[in-house]
Amino acid sequence: MKALIIVDVQVDFLPGGSLAVPAGDTIIPIINVLQKDYDLVVATQDWHPADHGSFSSQHPGSAAYDRIELNGLEQVLWPDHCIEGTAGAAFAEALDTRAVEAIFRKGTDKKIDSYSAFFDNGKLKATGLQGYLQARAVTEVHVCGLAADYCVYFTAVDSLEAGFKTAIVSRATKPIDKTTFMDKKEIFLQKGGRIL
Ligand code: VGL
Ligand code: ZN
């Protein structure tokens, strides 16, 4: 069984959103068509409380994109984004979600960020996605969505480590920063991942 994980295709990550990924909207029609090639489609939503620790607004004197230490982990500070229940946290209107069988939300604990769909950044808590995919007899996972250099990359690495044959669908993802994604792509390939 082959599964597609659609990562964080949410309003705040699209042009005009608070943490816009350049050309993030251009992958949506591609993802809509791509879904037909999979036995199972799941999606994730970045889903933060308004006072999430990854927001620069919660750290007086710091600015978005600064790096700090948050509860012992290195943390990039972001503009406020994907606040639970807000319009910015909703799926992109153009995304076809009819085939999405389950939605996994992450980043709900204000003390720790969560880029991967499988675990928070400290691997303290699992989302249950691994067990869900195993219960559905998935052996191969393809990852698409936003952003390529953060949530897509970390989801793909954890998928590999969970034992799934894993690929990133490059035409169906966009990075926040192109150089960051180039470096991470290299690491992913070295770990045995594939880029489609
Ligand atoms: C993401 C930064 C902060 C992502 C989420 O979806 O890639 N990036 N929160
Ligand atoms: Zn986030």
GROMACS .gro file of C-alpha atoms and ligand atoms in nm:
model
  206
    1MET     CA    1   0.000   0.000   0.000
    2LYS     CA    2   0.124   0.341  -0.102
    3ALA     CA    3   0.029   0.651   0.097
    4LEU     CA    4   0.053   1.022   0.022
    5ILE     CA    5   0.105   1.262   0.313
    6ILE     CA    6  -0.006   1.617   0.230
    7VAL     CA    7   0.181   1.840   0.474
    8ASP     CA    8   0.046   2.175   0.597
    9VAL     CA    9  -0.124   2.310   0.283
   10GLN     CA   10  -0.277   2.587   0.493
   11VAL     CA   11  -0.374   2.949   0.429
   12ASP     CA   12  -0.094   3.100   0.641
   13PHE     CA   13   0.171   2.922   0.430
   14LEU     CA   14   0.036   3.058   0.100
   15PRO     CA   15   0.120   3.394  -0.061
   16GLY     CA   16  -0.061   3.657   0.148
   17GLY     CA   17  -0.039   3.441   0.461
   18SER     CA   18   0.160   3.523   0.774
   19LEU     CA   19   0.438   3.270   0.697
   20ALA     CA   20   0.404   3.261   0.321
   21VAL     CA   21   0.611   3.008   0.129
   22PRO     CA   22   0.713   3.157  -0.207
   23ALA     CA   23   0.487   3.015  -0.483
   24GLY     CA   24   0.331   2.784  -0.225
   25ASP     CA   25  -0.003   2.810  -0.402
   26THR     CA   26   0.134   2.670  -0.729
   27ILE     CA   27   0.162   2.316  -0.591
   28ILE     CA   28  -0.208   2.284  -0.504
   29PRO     CA   29  -0.339   2.185  -0.851
   30ILE     CA   30  -0.051   1.936  -0.874
   31ILE     CA   31  -0.141   1.780  -0.537
   32ASN     CA   32  -0.507   1.760  -0.640
   33VAL     CA   33  -0.418   1.546  -0.942
   34LEU     CA   34  -0.144   1.349  -0.763
   35GLN     CA   35  -0.383   1.209  -0.501
   36LYS     CA   36  -0.541   0.969  -0.751
   37ASP     CA   37  -0.218   0.765  -0.765
   38TYR     CA   38  -0.234   0.653  -0.399
   39ASP     CA   39  -0.415   0.386  -0.200
   40LEU     CA   40  -0.436   0.618   0.101
   41VAL     CA   41  -0.418   0.995   0.142
   42VAL     CA   42  -0.364   1.167   0.477
   43ALA     CA   43  -0.301   1.533   0.559
   44THR     CA   44  -0.145   1.735   0.838
   45GLN     CA   45  -0.221   2.075   0.984
   46ASP     CA   46   0.018   2.294   1.179
   47TRP     CA   47  -0.209   2.380   1.473
   48HIS     CA   48  -0.066   2.614   1.735
   49PRO     CA   49  -0.211   2.779   2.045
   50ALA     CA   50  -0.195   3.162   2.019
   51ASP     CA   51   0.093   3.172   2.270
   52HIS     CA   52   0.306   2.903   2.104
   53GLY     CA   53   0.675   2.913   2.201
   54SER     CA   54   0.790   2.913   1.836
   55PHE     CA   55   0.634   3.258   1.780
   56SER     CA   56   0.875   3.554   1.800
   57SER     CA   57   0.582   3.749   1.952
   58GLN     CA   58   0.627   3.539   2.268
   59HIS     CA   59   0.992   3.640   2.313
   60PRO     CA   60   1.026   4.015   2.377
   61GLY     CA   61   1.339   4.155   2.216
   62SER     CA   62   1.362   3.888   1.946
   63ALA     CA   63   1.253   3.897   1.586
   64ALA     CA   64   1.110   3.645   1.342
   65TYR     CA   65   1.377   3.408   1.203
   66ASP     CA   66   1.607   3.456   1.506
   67ARG     CA   67   1.737   3.131   1.653
   68ILE     CA   68   1.693   3.072   2.025
   69GLU     CA   69   1.695   2.779   2.264
   70LEU     CA   70   1.345   2.664   2.360
   71ASN     CA   71   1.331   2.411   2.645
   72GLY     CA   72   1.671   2.272   2.548
   73LEU     CA   73   1.618   2.257   2.170
   74GLU     CA   74   1.735   2.496   1.901
   75GLN     CA   75   1.431   2.683   1.772
   76VAL     CA   76   1.382   2.918   1.476
   77LEU     CA   77   1.136   3.189   1.576
   78TRP     CA   78   0.847   3.238   1.334
   79PRO     CA   79   0.582   3.500   1.279
   80ASP     CA   80   0.253   3.398   1.442
   81HIS     CA   81   0.097   3.136   1.212
   82CYS     CA   82  -0.159   2.857   1.198
   83ILE     CA   83  -0.330   2.949   1.523
   84GLU     CA   84  -0.580   2.676   1.608
   85GLY     CA   85  -0.926   2.739   1.465
   86THR     CA   86  -0.836   3.057   1.275
   87ALA     CA   87  -0.879   3.117   0.900
   88GLY     CA   88  -0.501   3.102   0.860
   89ALA     CA   89  -0.492   2.747   0.995
   90ALA     CA   90  -0.758   2.620   0.755
   91PHE     CA   91  -0.664   2.410   0.455
   92ALA     CA   92  -0.611   2.612   0.138
   93GLU     CA   93  -0.948   2.659  -0.023
   94ALA     CA   94  -0.821   2.521  -0.354
   95LEU     CA   95  -0.698   2.196  -0.196
   96ASP     CA   96  -0.920   1.900  -0.280
   97THR     CA   97  -0.960   1.721   0.054
   98ARG     CA   98  -1.229   1.472  -0.050
   99ALA     CA   99  -0.987   1.177  -0.058
  100VAL     CA  100  -0.815   1.267   0.271
  101GLU     CA  101  -0.899   0.985   0.514
  102ALA     CA  102  -0.731   1.125   0.825
  103ILE     CA  103  -0.592   1.456   0.944
  104PHE     CA  104  -0.305   1.476   1.192
  105ARG     CA  105  -0.255   1.802   1.380
  106LYS     CA  106   0.080   1.901   1.527
  107GLY     CA  107   0.241   2.184   1.720
  108THR     CA  108  -0.043   2.188   1.972
  109ASP     CA  109   0.187   2.198   2.276
  110LYS     CA  110   0.312   2.551   2.332
  111LYS     CA  111   0.637   2.431   2.490
  112ILE     CA  112   0.766   2.243   2.186
  113ASP     CA  113   0.754   2.284   1.809
  114SER     CA  114   0.664   2.000   1.577
  115TYR     CA  115   0.782   1.994   1.217
  116SER     CA  116   0.737   1.623   1.153
  117ALA     CA  117   0.395   1.464   1.112
  118PHE     CA  118   0.521   1.172   1.326
  119PHE     CA  119   0.680   1.333   1.635
  120ASP     CA  120   0.743   1.670   1.800
  121ASN     CA  121   1.093   1.813   1.754
  122GLY     CA  122   1.216   1.652   2.079
  123LYS     CA  123   1.058   1.316   1.991
  124LEU     CA  124   0.878   1.332   2.325
  125LYS     CA  125   0.535   1.251   2.184
  126ALA     CA  126   0.416   1.060   1.879
  127THR     CA  127   0.114   1.175   1.680
  128GLY     CA  128   0.003   0.818   1.610
  129LEU     CA  129   0.066   0.850   1.236
  130GLN     CA  130   0.318   0.564   1.231
  131GLY     CA  131   0.075   0.319   1.387
  132TYR     CA  132  -0.205   0.446   1.164
  133LEU     CA  133  -0.003   0.383   0.849
  134GLN     CA  134   0.109   0.040   0.974
  135ALA     CA  135  -0.250  -0.055   1.056
  136ARG     CA  136  -0.341   0.037   0.698
  137ALA     CA  137  -0.062  -0.190   0.569
  138VAL     CA  138   0.131   0.099   0.416
  139THR     CA  139   0.483   0.013   0.300
  140GLU     CA  140   0.564   0.318   0.088
  141VAL     CA  141   0.512   0.684   0.175
  142HIS     CA  142   0.534   0.988  -0.051
  143VAL     CA  143   0.543   1.335   0.104
  144CYS     CA  144   0.432   1.665  -0.051
  145GLY     CA  145   0.314   2.007   0.070
  146LEU     CA  146   0.470   2.291   0.269
  147ALA     CA  147   0.732   2.373   0.355
  148ALA     CA  148   0.990   2.155   0.179
  149ASP     CA  149   1.278   2.259   0.406
  150TYR     CA  150   1.090   2.213   0.735
  151CYS     CA  151   0.776   2.006   0.780
  152VAL     CA  152   0.802   1.808   0.456
  153TYR     CA  153   1.169   1.726   0.515
  154PHE     CA  154   1.130   1.622   0.881
  155THR     CA  155   0.820   1.417   0.801
  156ALA     CA  156   1.008   1.236   0.524
  157VAL     CA  157   1.309   1.161   0.748
  158ASP     CA  158   1.090   1.021   1.026
  159SER     CA  159   0.901   0.813   0.770
  160LEU     CA  160   1.229   0.658   0.656
  161GLU     CA  161   1.327   0.591   1.018
  162ALA     CA  162   0.987   0.430   1.079
  163GLY     CA  163   1.079   0.182   0.807
  164PHE     CA  164   0.867   0.306   0.518
  165LYS     CA  165   1.014   0.332   0.171
  166THR     CA  166   0.999   0.710   0.138
  167ALA     CA  167   1.009   0.978  -0.131
  168ILE     CA  168   0.959   1.354  -0.146
  169VAL     CA  169   0.756   1.461  -0.450
  170SER     CA  170   0.962   1.760  -0.557
  171ARG     CA  171   0.711   1.908  -0.800
  172ALA     CA  172   0.450   1.910  -0.523
  173THR     CA  173   0.649   2.097  -0.256
  174LYS     CA  174   0.809   2.442  -0.213
  175PRO     CA  175   1.066   2.558   0.043
  176ILE     CA  176   1.074   2.866   0.266
  177ASP     CA  177   1.443   2.892   0.175
  178LYS     CA  178   1.594   2.727  -0.135
  179THR     CA  179   1.945   2.680   0.007
  180THR     CA  180   1.815   2.523   0.326
  181PHE     CA  181   1.620   2.276   0.114
  182MET     CA  182   1.923   2.194  -0.104
  183ASP     CA  183   2.121   2.098   0.208
  184LYS     CA  184   1.836   1.895   0.354
  185LYS     CA  185   1.772   1.717   0.024
  186GLU     CA  186   2.131   1.595   0.032
  187ILE     CA  187   2.090   1.458   0.386
  188PHE     CA  188   1.761   1.290   0.292
  189LEU     CA  189   1.922   1.117  -0.008
  190GLN     CA  190   2.212   1.000   0.209
  191LYS     CA  191   1.966   0.847   0.453
  192GLY     CA  192   1.818   0.640   0.170
  193GLY     CA  193   1.527   0.862   0.070
  194ARG     CA  194   1.428   0.931  -0.289
  195ILE     CA  195   1.337   1.259  -0.458
  196LEU     CA  196   1.074   1.218  -0.729
  197VGL     C1  197   0.637   2.494   0.920
  197VGL     C2  198   0.769   2.656   1.014
  197VGL     C3  199   0.690   2.661   1.125
  197VGL     C4  200   0.610   2.403   0.805
  197VGL     C5  201   0.556   2.496   1.031
  197VGL     O1  202   0.494   2.361   0.786
  197VGL     O2  203   0.705   2.372   0.730
  197VGL     N1  204   0.744   2.572   0.914
  197VGL     N2  205   0.583   2.581   1.133
  198ZN      ZN  206   0.445   2.607   1.291
   0.00000   0.00000   0.00000
